[in-house]
XYZ file of C-alpha atoms in Angstrom:
434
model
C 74.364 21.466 137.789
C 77.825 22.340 136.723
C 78.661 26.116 136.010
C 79.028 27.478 132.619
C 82.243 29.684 132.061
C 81.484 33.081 130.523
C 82.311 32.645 126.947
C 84.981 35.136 125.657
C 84.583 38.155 123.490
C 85.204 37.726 120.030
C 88.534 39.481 118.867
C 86.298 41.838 116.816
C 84.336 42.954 119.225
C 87.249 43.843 121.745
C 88.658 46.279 118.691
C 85.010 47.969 118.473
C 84.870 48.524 122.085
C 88.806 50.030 121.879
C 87.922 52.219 119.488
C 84.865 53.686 120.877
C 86.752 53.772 124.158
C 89.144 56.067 122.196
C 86.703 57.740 120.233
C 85.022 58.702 123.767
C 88.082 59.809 124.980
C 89.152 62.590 122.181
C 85.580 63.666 122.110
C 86.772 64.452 126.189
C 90.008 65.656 125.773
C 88.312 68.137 122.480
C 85.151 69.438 124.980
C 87.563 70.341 127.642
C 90.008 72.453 125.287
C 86.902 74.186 124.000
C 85.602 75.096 127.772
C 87.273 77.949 129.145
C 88.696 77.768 132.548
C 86.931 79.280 135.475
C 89.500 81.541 136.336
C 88.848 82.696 132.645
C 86.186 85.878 132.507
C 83.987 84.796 129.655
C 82.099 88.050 127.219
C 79.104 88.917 128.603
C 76.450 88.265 126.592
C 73.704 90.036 128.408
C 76.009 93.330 127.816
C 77.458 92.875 124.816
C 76.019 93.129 121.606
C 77.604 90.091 118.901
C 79.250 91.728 115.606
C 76.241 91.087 113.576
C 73.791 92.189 116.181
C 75.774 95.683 116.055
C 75.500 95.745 111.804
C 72.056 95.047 112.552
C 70.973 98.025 114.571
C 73.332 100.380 112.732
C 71.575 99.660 109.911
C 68.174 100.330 111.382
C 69.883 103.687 113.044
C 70.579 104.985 109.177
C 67.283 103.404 107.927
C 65.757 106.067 110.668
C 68.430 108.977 110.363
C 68.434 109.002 106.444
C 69.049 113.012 106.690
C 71.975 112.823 108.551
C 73.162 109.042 108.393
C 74.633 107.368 105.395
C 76.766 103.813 105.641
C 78.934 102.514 103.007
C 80.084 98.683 102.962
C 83.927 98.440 101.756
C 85.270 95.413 100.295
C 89.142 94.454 99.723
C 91.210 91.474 98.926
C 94.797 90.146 99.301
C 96.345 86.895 98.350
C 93.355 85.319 98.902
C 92.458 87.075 102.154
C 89.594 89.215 102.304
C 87.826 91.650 104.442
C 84.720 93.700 104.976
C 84.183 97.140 106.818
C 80.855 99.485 107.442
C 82.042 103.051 107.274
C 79.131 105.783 108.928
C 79.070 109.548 108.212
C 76.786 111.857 110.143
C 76.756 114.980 108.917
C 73.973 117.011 110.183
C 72.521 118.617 107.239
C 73.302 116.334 104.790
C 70.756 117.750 102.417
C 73.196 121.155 102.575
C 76.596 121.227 99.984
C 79.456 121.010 101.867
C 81.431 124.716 101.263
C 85.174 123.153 102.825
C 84.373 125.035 106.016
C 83.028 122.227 108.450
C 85.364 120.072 110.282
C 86.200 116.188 109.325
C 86.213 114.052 111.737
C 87.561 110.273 111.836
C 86.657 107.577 114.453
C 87.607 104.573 113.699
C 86.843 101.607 116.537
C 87.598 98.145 117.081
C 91.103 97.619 115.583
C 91.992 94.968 117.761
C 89.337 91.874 117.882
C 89.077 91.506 121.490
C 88.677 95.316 122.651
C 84.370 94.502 122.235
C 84.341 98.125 124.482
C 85.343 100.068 121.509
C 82.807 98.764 119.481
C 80.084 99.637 121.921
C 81.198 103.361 122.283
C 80.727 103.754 118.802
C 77.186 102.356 118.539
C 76.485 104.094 121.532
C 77.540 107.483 120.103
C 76.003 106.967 116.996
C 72.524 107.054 118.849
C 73.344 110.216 120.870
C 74.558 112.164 117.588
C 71.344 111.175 116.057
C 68.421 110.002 118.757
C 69.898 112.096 121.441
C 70.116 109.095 123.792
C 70.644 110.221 127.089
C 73.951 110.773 128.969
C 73.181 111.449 132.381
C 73.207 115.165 133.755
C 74.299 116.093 130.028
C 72.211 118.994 127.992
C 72.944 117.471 124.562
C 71.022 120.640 122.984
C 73.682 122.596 124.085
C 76.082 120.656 121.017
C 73.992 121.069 118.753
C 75.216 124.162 117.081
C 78.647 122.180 117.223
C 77.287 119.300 115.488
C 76.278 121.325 112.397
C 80.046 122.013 111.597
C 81.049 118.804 111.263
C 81.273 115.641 109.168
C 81.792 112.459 110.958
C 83.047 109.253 109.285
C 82.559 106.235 112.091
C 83.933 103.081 111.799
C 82.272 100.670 114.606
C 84.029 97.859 113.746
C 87.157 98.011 111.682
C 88.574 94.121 112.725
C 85.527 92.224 111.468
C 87.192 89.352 111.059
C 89.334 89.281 113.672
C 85.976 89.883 116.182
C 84.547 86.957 115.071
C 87.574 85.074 116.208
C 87.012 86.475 119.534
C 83.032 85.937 119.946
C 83.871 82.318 118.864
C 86.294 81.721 121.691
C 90.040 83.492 120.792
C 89.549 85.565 123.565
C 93.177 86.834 123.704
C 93.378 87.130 119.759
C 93.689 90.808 118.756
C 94.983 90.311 115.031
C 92.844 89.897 112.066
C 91.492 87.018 110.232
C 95.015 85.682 108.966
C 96.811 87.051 112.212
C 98.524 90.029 111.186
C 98.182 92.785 114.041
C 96.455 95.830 112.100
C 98.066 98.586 114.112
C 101.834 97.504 112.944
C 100.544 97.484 109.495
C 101.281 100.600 107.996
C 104.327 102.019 106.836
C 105.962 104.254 108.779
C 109.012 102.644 110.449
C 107.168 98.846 109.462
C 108.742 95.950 110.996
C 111.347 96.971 113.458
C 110.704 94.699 116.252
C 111.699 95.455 120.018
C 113.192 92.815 121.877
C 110.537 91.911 123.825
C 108.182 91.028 120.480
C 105.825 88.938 120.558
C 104.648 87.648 116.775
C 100.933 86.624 118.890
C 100.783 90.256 119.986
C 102.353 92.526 116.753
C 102.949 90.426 113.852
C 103.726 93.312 111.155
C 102.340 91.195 107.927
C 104.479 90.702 105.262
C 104.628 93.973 103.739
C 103.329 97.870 104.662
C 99.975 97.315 104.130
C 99.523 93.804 103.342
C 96.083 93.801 104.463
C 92.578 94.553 103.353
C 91.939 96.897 106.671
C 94.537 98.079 106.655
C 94.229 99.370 102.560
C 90.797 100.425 103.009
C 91.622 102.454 106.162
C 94.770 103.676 104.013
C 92.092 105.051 101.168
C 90.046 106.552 103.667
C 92.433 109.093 105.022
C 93.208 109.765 101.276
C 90.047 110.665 100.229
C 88.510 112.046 103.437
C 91.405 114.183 103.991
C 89.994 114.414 108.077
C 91.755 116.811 110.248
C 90.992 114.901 113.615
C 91.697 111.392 113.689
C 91.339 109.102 116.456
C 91.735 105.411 116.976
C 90.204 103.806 119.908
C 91.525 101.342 122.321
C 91.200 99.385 125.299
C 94.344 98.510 127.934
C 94.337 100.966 129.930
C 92.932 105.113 130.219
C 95.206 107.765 128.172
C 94.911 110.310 125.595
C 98.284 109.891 122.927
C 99.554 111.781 120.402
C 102.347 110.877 117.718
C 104.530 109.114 118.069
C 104.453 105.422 118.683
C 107.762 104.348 117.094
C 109.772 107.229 119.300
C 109.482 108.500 122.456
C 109.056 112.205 121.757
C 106.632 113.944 120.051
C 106.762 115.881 116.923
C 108.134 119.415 116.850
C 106.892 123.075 116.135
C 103.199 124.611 116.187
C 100.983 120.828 115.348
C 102.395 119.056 118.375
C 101.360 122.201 120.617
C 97.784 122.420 118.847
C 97.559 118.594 119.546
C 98.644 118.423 123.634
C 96.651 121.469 124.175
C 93.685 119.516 122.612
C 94.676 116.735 124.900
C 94.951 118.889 127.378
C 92.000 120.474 128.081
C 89.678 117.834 127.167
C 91.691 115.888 130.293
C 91.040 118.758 132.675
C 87.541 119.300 131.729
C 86.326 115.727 131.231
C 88.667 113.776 133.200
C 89.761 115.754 136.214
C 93.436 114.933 134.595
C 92.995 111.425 135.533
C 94.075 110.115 131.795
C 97.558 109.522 130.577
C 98.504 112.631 128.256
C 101.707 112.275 125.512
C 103.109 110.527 122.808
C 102.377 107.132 122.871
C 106.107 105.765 122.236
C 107.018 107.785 125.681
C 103.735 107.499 127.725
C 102.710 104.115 126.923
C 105.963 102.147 128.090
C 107.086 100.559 124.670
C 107.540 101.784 121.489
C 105.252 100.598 118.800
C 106.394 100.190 114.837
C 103.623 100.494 111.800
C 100.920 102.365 113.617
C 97.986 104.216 112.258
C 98.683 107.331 114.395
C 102.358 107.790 113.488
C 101.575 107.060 109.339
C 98.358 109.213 109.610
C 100.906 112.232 110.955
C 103.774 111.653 108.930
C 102.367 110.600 105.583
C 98.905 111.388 105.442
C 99.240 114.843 107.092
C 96.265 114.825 109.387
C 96.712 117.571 111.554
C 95.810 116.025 114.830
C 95.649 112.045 114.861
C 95.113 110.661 118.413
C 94.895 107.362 120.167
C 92.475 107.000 122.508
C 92.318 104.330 125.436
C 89.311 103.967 127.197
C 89.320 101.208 129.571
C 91.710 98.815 131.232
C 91.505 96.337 134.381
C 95.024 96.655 135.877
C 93.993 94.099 138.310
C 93.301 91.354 135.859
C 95.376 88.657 135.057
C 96.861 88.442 131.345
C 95.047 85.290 130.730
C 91.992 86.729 131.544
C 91.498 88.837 127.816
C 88.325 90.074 128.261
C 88.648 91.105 131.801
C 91.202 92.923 130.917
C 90.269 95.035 128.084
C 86.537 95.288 128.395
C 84.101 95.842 131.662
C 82.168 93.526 132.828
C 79.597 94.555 135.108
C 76.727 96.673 133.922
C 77.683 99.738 136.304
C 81.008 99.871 135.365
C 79.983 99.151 131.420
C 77.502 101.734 131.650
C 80.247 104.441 133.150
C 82.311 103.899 130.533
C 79.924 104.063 127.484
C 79.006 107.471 129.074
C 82.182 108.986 129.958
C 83.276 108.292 126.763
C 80.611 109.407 124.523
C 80.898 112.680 126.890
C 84.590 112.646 125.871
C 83.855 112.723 122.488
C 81.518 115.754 122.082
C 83.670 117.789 124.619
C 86.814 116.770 121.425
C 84.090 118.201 118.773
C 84.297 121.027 120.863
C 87.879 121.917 121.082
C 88.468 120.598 117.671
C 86.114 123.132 116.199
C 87.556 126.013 118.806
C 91.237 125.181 118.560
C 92.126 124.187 114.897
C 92.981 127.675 113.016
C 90.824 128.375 109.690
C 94.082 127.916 107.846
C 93.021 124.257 108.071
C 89.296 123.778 107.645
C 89.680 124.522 103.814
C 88.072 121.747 101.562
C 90.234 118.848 100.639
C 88.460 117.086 97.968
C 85.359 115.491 97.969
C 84.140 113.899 100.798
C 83.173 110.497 99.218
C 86.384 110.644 96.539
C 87.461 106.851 96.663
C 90.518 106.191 95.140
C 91.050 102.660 93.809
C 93.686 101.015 95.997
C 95.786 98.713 92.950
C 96.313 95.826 92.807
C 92.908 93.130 93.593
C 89.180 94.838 94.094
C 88.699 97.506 96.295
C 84.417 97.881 96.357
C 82.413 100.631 97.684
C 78.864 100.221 98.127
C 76.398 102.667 98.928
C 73.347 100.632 101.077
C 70.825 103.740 100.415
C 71.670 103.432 96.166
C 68.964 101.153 95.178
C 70.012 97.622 93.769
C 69.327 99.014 90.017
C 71.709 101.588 90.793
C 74.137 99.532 92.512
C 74.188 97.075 89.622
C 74.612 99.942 86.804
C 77.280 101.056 89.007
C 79.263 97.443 89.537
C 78.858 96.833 85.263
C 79.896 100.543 84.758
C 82.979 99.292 87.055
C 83.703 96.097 85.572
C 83.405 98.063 81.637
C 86.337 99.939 83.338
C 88.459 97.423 84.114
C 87.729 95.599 80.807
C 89.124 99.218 79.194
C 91.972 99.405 81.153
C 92.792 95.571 80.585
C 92.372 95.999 76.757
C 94.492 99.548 76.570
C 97.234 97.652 78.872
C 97.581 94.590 76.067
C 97.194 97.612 73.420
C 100.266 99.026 74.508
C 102.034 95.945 75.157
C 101.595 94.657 72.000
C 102.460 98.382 70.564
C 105.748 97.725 72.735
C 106.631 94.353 71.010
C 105.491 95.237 67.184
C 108.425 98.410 68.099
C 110.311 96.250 68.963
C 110.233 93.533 66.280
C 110.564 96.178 63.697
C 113.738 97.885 65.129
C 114.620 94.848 65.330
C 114.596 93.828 61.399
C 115.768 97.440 60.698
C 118.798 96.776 63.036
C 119.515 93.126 60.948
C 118.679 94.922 57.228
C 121.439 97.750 58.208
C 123.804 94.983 59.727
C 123.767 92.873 56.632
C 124.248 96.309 54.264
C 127.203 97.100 56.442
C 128.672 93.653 55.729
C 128.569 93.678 51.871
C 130.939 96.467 51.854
């Protein structure tokens, strides 16, 4: 029998097959971008709680601690950008008026997306101010009577956005949701860059305070009026002070108040293990638009700190989360500790060291001021929804009044105008017939 030859694929078929081919291959060449290396440390999960999973158990924290836990939800917009923060107070007899004589304390955590640490020292803490959850061979009675003279406003996660860049992969990615770095935001010596700048690192925005965090965090220290401030990092272990844009610190009686703060909470805590001084001199670069150095200059807090609490030196710079977060449970438990620890012993020397001079009231606690410009919302999650709704219309009949008195007066402006206007022409044509 003779032999059949195969018979050739149809020109249309050899194009389907091509294109799957290719199709195959990008769907490759896309899976392998999205893995990350091996020699890439990815977030522990089993440690780690996501950014939602943290909302979620805050919530349930206030839900439980209604007498000394409220949380407001803050809202802000720009150019189209907008962003979302959950802002805690403890105060621990809420049900008590407030005379001006207890101390107000700031904590805001999580700045930079990929520093996930932060954001578990704050939930962390937020259970030992109110649960008493245990820090080992700590007698958290004994703060008690410290805890009643203060009012604590906690942010746990000030980058929302910028987190949920990181938990879907960004790993390296500290800046926000449109890539501005928060902490060269604000305005005090805004957008110098050093030579060695990196716009993936410390990219300024486009103007002081272009960004919803940054606005909302700008409002806060206006209407809190806090005299401790401290903004939490990971990178490496220090204490700072002002200034990041200089290396010195600031003159006269608040710098000494502030190192001897530092101080002592470094030799009782730490041993004097952590880095202690301005963070423009003890860091090793000088940082522009910073929280700390605005919240000294311009906002007048009398002791704003940085605080670092973790860094793997030993980690490459590709590895992100190695770097800036632990990640074994012994070492992630350490640091949760120690740092919580840190953090009552700084209630402590706040309330001994600051002079009465400057625990006088400064307004109301809860005194939101409007930022300008688009929407700045505060919501209350204990009003009830009736409440919150009066509240929104009552805010909306505002603007409505303040749109309606703005065209008032412009059109007041132009009638002015039109009629000085024909008075000018009436006296200019009287002049002429003479």
């Amino acid at each position: 029998m003779a032999r059949t030859s195969a018979r050739p694929a149809t020109p249309l078929l050899v194009r389907r097959l091509q294109a799957l081919a290719l199709t195959l291959a990008l769907a490759a060449v896309a899976s392998s971008a999205r893995k990350i290396p091996d020699s890439i440390t990815p977030i522990s999960r089993d440690l780690y709680h996501s950014s939602d999973s943290i909302l979620r158990e805050i919530k349930a924290l206030v839900a439980r601690n209604s007498d000394r836990l409220t949380m407001d939800t803050v809202r802000a917009s720009n150019k189209g950008y907008s962003a979302e923060m959950f802002v805690v107070t403890f105060n621990h007899a809420k049900g008590t008026v407030d005379d001006g004589s207890k101390i107000k304390i700031m904590l805001s955590f999580g700045q930079h997306g990929r520093e996930l640490i932060t954001s578990e020292v704050a939930l962390s803490l937020l259970y030992v101010l109110t649960e008493k959850r245990r820090i080992a061979g700590v007698d958290l009675s004994s703060f008690e009577k410290i805890l009643e003279n203060l009012v604590i406003k906690v942010v746990p996660m000030e980058n929302f956005n910028g987190r949920k860049l990181v938990e879907a992969g960004e790993l390296c990615d500290r800046r926000n949701g449109r890539g501005v770095d928060l902490n060269r935001n604000w305005s005090v010596d805004w957008g110098k860059k050093e030579k060695d700048y990196n716009p993936f690192e410390e990219d300024p925005g486009t103007a002081r305070f272009s960004e919803p965090e940054a606005q909302i965090m700008q409002e806060l220290s206006k209407s809190f009026k806090p005299h401790i401030w401290v903004n939490v990092h990971s990178g490496m272990e220090a204490l700072f002070m002002p200034y990041d844009h200089k290396n010195t610190t600031p003159d006269g009686a608040p710098s000494q108040l502030m190192r001897s703060l530092l101080e002592n909470l470094n030799r009782r805590h730490f041993q004097d293990s952590c880095l202690v001084g301005s963070g423009g001199g003890a860091v090793g670069y000088l940082a522009h638009g910073t929280t700390t150095d605005y919240l000294f200059d311009v906002a007048k807090v009398p002791m704003p700190f940085t605080f670092e609490i973790y860094g793997d030196e030993k980690a490459s710079t590709d590895d992100c989360f190695k770097m800036f977060n632990p990640v074994d449970k012994t070492t992630f438990d350490r640091v949760i500790n120690k740092w919580c620890m840190a953090f009552l012993i700084l209630f402590e020397e706040g309330l001994r060291i600051l002079p009465g001079s400057q625990v006088a009231s400064q307004g109301a606690l809860d005194n939101w001021v409007p930022i300008g410009g688009e929407i700045l919302e505060r919501i209350a999650d204990q009003k009830s929804g009736s409440e919150n709704r009066q509240l929104e219309g009552l805010d909306l009949g505002m603007q409505e009044l303040k749109t309606y008195f703005r065209l008032f007066m412009l059109s007041t402006f132009l009638l002015m105008f039109m009629f000085c206007s024909r008075i000018s022409k009436n006296r200019n044509r009287e002049s002429g017939n003479f």
